[in-house]
XYZ file of C-alpha atoms in Angstrom:
421
model
C 34.453 0.973 2.791
C 34.823 0.785 6.578
C 31.867 3.142 7.042
C 29.777 1.033 4.668
C 30.559 -2.174 6.630
C 29.735 -0.364 9.862
C 26.294 0.562 8.518
C 25.638 -3.071 7.584
C 26.543 -4.221 11.114
C 24.193 -1.632 12.587
C 21.357 -2.919 10.399
C 21.812 -6.404 11.875
C 20.821 -5.055 15.311
C 22.731 -7.772 17.171
C 22.841 -8.012 20.942
C 26.094 -8.322 22.857
C 25.288 -11.956 23.638
C 24.773 -12.760 19.942
C 28.009 -11.032 18.967
C 29.836 -13.049 21.610
C 28.382 -16.337 20.328
C 29.276 -15.532 16.706
C 32.812 -14.575 17.690
C 33.302 -17.843 19.573
C 31.811 -19.872 16.694
C 34.142 -18.312 14.134
C 37.114 -19.422 16.220
C 36.072 -23.061 15.670
C 37.671 -24.520 12.533
C 34.834 -27.029 11.980
C 32.277 -24.231 11.991
C 34.292 -22.243 9.454
C 34.517 -25.270 7.166
C 30.757 -25.846 7.363
C 30.125 -22.162 6.632
C 32.344 -22.256 3.527
C 30.674 -25.449 2.345
C 27.223 -23.879 2.751
C 28.277 -20.751 0.824
C 29.604 -22.874 -2.045
C 26.449 -24.971 -2.085
C 24.025 -22.049 -2.397
C 26.219 -20.353 -5.023
C 26.423 -23.446 -7.242
C 24.127 -23.034 -10.301
C 23.280 -26.749 -10.324
C 22.124 -26.643 -6.706
C 20.061 -23.568 -7.462
C 18.298 -25.331 -10.327
C 17.578 -28.297 -8.071
C 16.223 -25.950 -5.413
C 13.934 -24.206 -7.907
C 12.682 -27.566 -9.222
C 11.774 -28.711 -5.711
C 9.892 -25.480 -4.979
C 8.047 -25.765 -8.292
C 6.889 -29.259 -7.394
C 5.690 -28.136 -3.963
C 3.778 -25.235 -5.515
C 2.149 -27.558 -8.039
C 0.798 -29.697 -5.198
C -0.927 -26.615 -3.836
C -2.465 -25.760 -7.189
C -0.024 -23.128 -8.451
C 2.108 -23.116 -11.559
C 5.418 -21.469 -10.624
C 8.137 -20.222 -12.955
C 11.446 -18.718 -11.846
C 12.440 -15.771 -14.026
C 16.175 -15.125 -13.903
C 16.789 -11.591 -15.244
C 19.282 -11.151 -18.053
C 21.045 -7.737 -17.993
C 19.835 -5.035 -20.388
C 20.129 -1.360 -19.372
C 19.543 0.713 -16.238
C 17.403 3.760 -15.406
C 18.605 6.075 -12.651
C 16.196 8.304 -10.716
C 14.912 8.844 -7.150
C 11.999 7.317 -5.257
C 9.611 9.460 -3.173
C 12.100 12.310 -3.444
C 14.240 10.949 -0.590
C 16.384 8.085 -1.896
C 18.308 7.260 -5.060
C 16.719 4.567 -7.207
C 17.875 2.243 -10.012
C 15.524 0.352 -12.342
C 17.032 -2.641 -14.148
C 15.379 -3.211 -17.533
C 15.995 -6.938 -18.118
C 14.847 -9.732 -20.419
C 13.807 -13.373 -20.134
C 12.045 -15.713 -22.539
C 9.521 -16.848 -19.890
C 7.781 -13.464 -20.170
C 5.253 -13.226 -22.981
C 6.026 -11.198 -26.062
C 4.405 -7.822 -26.691
C 1.431 -7.722 -29.066
C -0.149 -4.898 -31.003
C -3.500 -4.152 -32.603
C -4.438 -1.518 -35.139
C -6.105 1.542 -33.688
C -8.076 4.186 -35.584
C -8.709 7.586 -34.032
C -10.467 9.884 -36.399
C -8.355 10.069 -39.523
C -5.221 8.691 -37.831
C -4.267 5.020 -37.936
C -1.795 3.641 -35.423
C -0.929 0.673 -33.231
C -1.963 -0.057 -29.673
C 0.577 -2.153 -27.764
C 0.091 -4.571 -24.880
C 3.447 -5.218 -23.164
C 3.628 -8.019 -20.569
C 6.334 -7.750 -17.910
C 7.445 -9.210 -14.607
C 8.867 -7.296 -11.664
C 9.974 -7.815 -8.083
C 9.760 -5.606 -4.980
C 12.578 -3.133 -4.481
C 15.648 -4.211 -2.566
C 18.201 -2.082 -0.769
C 21.671 -1.658 -2.217
C 24.499 0.887 -2.184
C 25.813 3.164 -4.904
C 29.456 3.708 -5.772
C 29.818 6.335 -3.033
C 28.473 3.987 -0.355
C 25.068 5.648 -0.018
C 21.898 3.602 0.299
C 19.634 3.203 -2.728
C 16.684 1.103 -3.938
C 16.877 -1.301 -6.901
C 13.904 -2.619 -8.910
C 13.961 -5.335 -11.599
C 11.509 -5.196 -14.525
C 11.751 -8.109 -16.995
C 10.446 -8.138 -20.584
C 10.517 -10.647 -23.403
C 13.783 -10.691 -25.447
C 11.905 -9.902 -28.663
C 10.266 -6.890 -26.979
C 13.670 -5.789 -25.723
C 15.207 -6.086 -29.204
C 12.450 -3.967 -30.719
C 13.134 -1.270 -28.133
C 16.817 -1.274 -29.096
C 15.912 -0.506 -32.726
C 13.044 1.948 -32.185
C 13.613 4.966 -29.848
C 9.850 5.591 -29.567
C 9.226 2.007 -28.533
C 12.105 2.242 -26.048
C 10.426 5.269 -24.482
C 7.198 3.274 -24.247
C 9.099 0.428 -22.589
C 10.569 2.794 -19.998
C 7.174 4.330 -19.220
C 5.715 0.833 -18.857
C 8.355 -0.103 -16.287
C 8.000 3.133 -14.304
C 4.192 2.996 -14.319
C 4.236 -0.609 -13.145
C 6.548 0.176 -10.198
C 4.531 3.199 -9.115
C 1.233 1.342 -9.353
C 2.291 -1.922 -7.718
C 4.439 -0.585 -4.869
C 2.689 2.775 -4.221
C 5.807 4.908 -4.734
C 6.584 8.050 -6.725
C 9.504 8.077 -9.162
C 11.198 11.266 -10.316
C 10.727 11.270 -14.104
C 12.040 14.786 -14.546
C 15.564 13.673 -13.575
C 15.613 10.302 -15.355
C 19.117 9.243 -16.454
C 20.526 6.211 -18.299
C 23.989 5.412 -16.864
C 26.527 3.181 -18.558
C 25.397 0.065 -16.689
C 23.788 -3.152 -17.848
C 22.637 -4.215 -14.402
C 22.760 -2.753 -10.888
C 23.445 -5.129 -8.005
C 23.324 -8.930 -7.935
C 20.722 -10.615 -10.183
C 17.899 -12.205 -8.239
C 15.179 -14.388 -9.791
C 11.553 -13.345 -9.701
C 8.603 -15.706 -9.585
C 5.570 -15.876 -11.883
C 2.868 -17.723 -9.987
C -0.449 -18.616 -11.676
C -3.315 -20.881 -10.692
C -3.322 -24.226 -12.484
C -6.496 -25.225 -14.285
C -6.279 -28.847 -13.088
C -4.791 -29.934 -9.803
C -2.987 -33.233 -9.654
C -4.604 -35.491 -7.079
C -2.272 -37.391 -4.875
C -2.835 -41.004 -3.881
C -3.514 -39.841 -0.356
C -6.495 -37.531 -0.079
C -5.790 -36.910 3.587
C -2.440 -35.370 2.671
C -4.059 -32.852 0.281
C -6.661 -31.930 2.881
C -3.938 -31.364 5.426
C -1.916 -29.135 3.068
C -4.971 -27.143 2.022
C -5.749 -26.420 5.650
C -2.369 -24.813 6.283
C -1.958 -21.062 6.087
C -0.165 -19.902 2.981
C 1.304 -16.446 2.344
C -0.046 -16.325 -1.228
C -3.709 -16.261 -2.126
C -5.144 -17.294 -5.480
C -7.352 -14.204 -5.469
C -5.576 -11.063 -6.592
C -5.756 -8.147 -4.097
C -7.951 -5.161 -5.007
C -6.293 -2.359 -6.904
C -5.507 0.669 -4.689
C -7.215 3.971 -5.308
C -4.007 5.608 -6.518
C -3.549 2.917 -9.161
C -6.911 3.632 -10.770
C -5.634 6.978 -11.969
C -2.694 5.378 -13.768
C -2.673 4.312 -17.424
C -4.796 1.234 -18.121
C -3.230 -2.135 -17.323
C -4.701 -5.561 -17.973
C -4.940 -8.326 -15.371
C -1.803 -10.132 -16.555
C 0.452 -7.178 -15.760
C 0.731 -5.949 -19.332
C 0.346 -2.291 -20.171
C -1.611 -0.708 -22.974
C 0.524 1.832 -24.785
C -0.229 4.702 -27.114
C -2.030 6.866 -24.539
C -1.309 10.499 -23.822
C -2.055 10.516 -20.079
C 1.589 10.523 -19.094
C 3.210 12.298 -16.185
C 2.740 16.039 -16.609
C 5.702 17.787 -18.160
C 8.581 15.353 -17.678
C 11.088 18.049 -18.702
C 9.986 20.446 -15.958
C 12.096 20.710 -12.760
C 11.250 18.356 -9.926
C 9.868 19.747 -6.677
C 11.965 18.113 -3.926
C 10.489 16.946 -0.654
C 11.195 19.115 2.384
C 10.295 19.562 6.044
C 9.764 22.855 7.886
C 10.545 22.740 11.613
C 9.870 25.434 14.218
C 12.700 25.540 16.769
C 13.068 27.566 19.941
C 13.889 27.553 23.661
C 11.169 26.916 26.206
C 11.278 29.205 29.238
C 9.049 28.604 32.267
C 9.037 32.333 33.018
C 6.910 32.863 29.938
C 4.124 30.841 31.559
C 3.822 32.893 34.760
C 0.474 34.375 35.756
C 1.777 37.918 35.704
C 1.137 41.026 33.575
C 4.699 41.017 32.223
C 4.636 37.309 31.229
C 4.795 36.884 27.458
C 3.424 33.454 26.587
C 4.007 32.948 22.857
C 4.334 30.096 20.369
C 6.584 32.136 18.097
C 9.760 30.129 17.318
C 13.249 31.512 17.449
C 14.422 29.672 14.301
C 12.966 28.020 11.211
C 14.787 24.900 9.963
C 14.063 23.814 6.366
C 15.478 20.381 5.404
C 15.391 19.692 1.635
C 16.097 16.183 0.294
C 18.194 16.224 -2.905
C 18.979 12.524 -3.501
C 20.492 13.008 -6.973
C 23.015 15.689 -5.973
C 26.467 14.925 -4.610
C 27.128 18.455 -3.348
C 25.569 21.904 -3.159
C 27.953 23.307 -5.767
C 25.273 23.823 -8.432
C 22.466 24.816 -6.051
C 21.157 28.383 -6.162
C 19.514 29.491 -2.902
C 17.750 32.831 -2.377
C 16.303 33.735 1.016
C 13.769 36.514 1.528
C 12.015 37.602 4.731
C 8.969 35.504 3.857
C 10.178 33.156 1.109
C 12.847 30.632 0.090
C 13.747 29.924 -3.555
C 15.967 26.946 -4.445
C 17.035 25.921 -7.948
C 19.446 23.346 -9.358
C 20.032 22.357 -12.973
C 22.993 19.933 -12.942
C 23.315 16.998 -12.547
C 19.596 16.949 -11.629
C 16.906 19.589 -12.070
C 15.160 20.780 -8.889
C 13.049 23.814 -8.072
C 11.473 24.683 -4.725
C 9.465 27.708 -3.601
C 8.590 27.768 0.117
C 6.498 30.424 1.859
C 7.684 31.026 5.426
C 5.149 31.433 8.253
C 7.245 34.077 10.094
C 9.559 36.850 8.882
C 13.215 35.825 9.109
C 16.540 37.625 9.121
C 17.931 36.589 5.744
C 21.398 38.015 6.516
C 22.020 35.738 9.514
C 20.877 32.363 8.166
C 23.056 29.318 7.517
C 22.881 26.418 5.022
C 24.660 23.051 5.259
C 24.661 20.128 2.806
C 24.974 16.595 4.200
C 26.689 14.437 1.557
C 25.787 11.180 3.310
C 22.049 11.918 3.476
C 21.974 14.135 0.340
C 20.087 16.754 2.346
C 20.367 20.545 2.469
C 19.518 22.039 5.888
C 18.701 25.750 6.013
C 18.524 27.464 9.433
C 16.984 30.947 9.590
C 16.528 33.096 12.723
C 13.031 34.501 13.168
C 12.679 38.238 13.693
C 11.335 38.990 17.194
C 7.787 40.227 17.513
C 6.956 43.733 18.728
C 6.872 43.919 22.564
C 3.446 45.152 23.749
C 3.122 47.833 26.465
C 2.467 46.685 29.998
C -1.147 47.052 31.141
C -1.831 49.981 33.552
C -4.810 51.166 35.581
C -3.555 54.722 36.270
C -5.206 57.768 34.688
C -3.489 59.499 31.833
C -2.398 62.563 33.916
C -0.672 60.393 36.575
C 3.146 60.396 36.524
C 4.371 57.199 34.965
C 7.709 55.593 34.379
C 9.250 56.222 30.977
C 11.278 53.814 28.909
C 14.569 55.011 30.472
C 13.399 54.274 34.008
C 13.080 57.979 35.091
C 9.746 59.061 36.458
C 8.050 61.857 34.587
C 7.202 64.721 37.023
C 4.711 67.191 35.744
C 5.036 70.577 37.529
C 1.885 72.631 37.522
C 0.948 75.806 39.376
C -1.117 75.330 42.537
C -4.761 76.128 42.074
C -5.991 79.334 43.694
C -8.494 78.875 46.485
C -11.205 81.483 46.704
C -12.024 82.151 50.359
C -15.322 83.746 51.075
C -15.121 86.726 53.395
C -16.900 86.324 56.697
C -19.719 88.772 57.406
C -18.282 89.313 60.931
C -14.624 90.481 60.812
C -14.438 90.621 64.603
C -15.292 86.933 64.903
C -12.565 86.031 62.510
C -10.005 88.036 64.427
C -10.991 86.455 67.772
C -10.787 82.986 66.297
C -7.318 83.664 64.983
C -6.177 84.959 68.334
C -7.539 81.961 70.161
C -5.789 79.642 67.770
C -2.464 81.380 68.373
C -2.858 81.166 72.123
C -3.648 77.525 72.102
C -0.643 76.841 69.899
C 1.652 78.706 72.282
C 0.322 76.803 75.235
C 1.035 73.485 73.609
C 4.528 74.486 72.694
C 5.367 75.628 76.248
């Protein structure tokens, strides 16, 4: 609990001056009384209704019909979002949402029903799970009659779940893990927060003062009456009408929901930079080869690495997990590693498995040389190789005058003796 409160204080990103001012204000009894009174006022249901009525009136003056949808608990879907964070989807109900309708559909010789299911949803909000880890919570609200039909018909309940997941992925550009979808024993995750259904009114009430309406219309407003264009990724999703309702009965679902999920991972090259490798010398070995490969795998639905199977090969990593979530990862490594000296560590707070593998060193090339092949060179043990060969025989041509050769030899001996004396 203390660690969880510490994380919340870090998210506030307060300066030392702000912390000092808050501390001094909390010492004042009048400030504490005003703070308690404000907390009771915003938590009072009657004040909340009055607040919503005032906002509805202001929106009507701008030409919008606003309805506050307070979600009523139903059931919860548990999964992960983008493969990095745990996610909860609250399937709720409220009578302000339109009821689902169906039409008969004939495909060949088969006759069935095609459903259009309206719903309302809000952007995801951050929350914490029971272990204190961060998670994302989405609210999807349906009509009570639609919700009751899902409780009686398992096939319709599956259609309701797919409608909620498709709507979240399309509207907020996220990816939900459908292969590890669970239904915990919860009716609602977090604190209920109302969503807003805002539509353009067909007739705008004119005020007695036209100048006031002109002034309000000239102000910037965060909501536009024109719906934003649908992103490219949403066009590949199942068909959805303009009111946010989904057409059911199609077969273009997520491929193989029962197959293991491929977790997200990062592959980092790690090494030590040495300036000696950048010298302009024959023995300098400038290389981008790392000393270690670090593979970080995000497993948001696992509490520990107890049920994780990890196999490391010189050029490959295989990871599999079946309980409580199904994951499978096959990574090809860019460099050969020493599989006997690697390490793996699971971070319970981040739900991340970090695998560190040392890279096998590359073969050291021979130093460049400009000496001929028959020149003595230094061996690997530092001892010079001396090649002993017999001296070549010199053929001396005999002089045609033996007497001249004898006189020359005598003169040479005399001159040598003179120099020595």
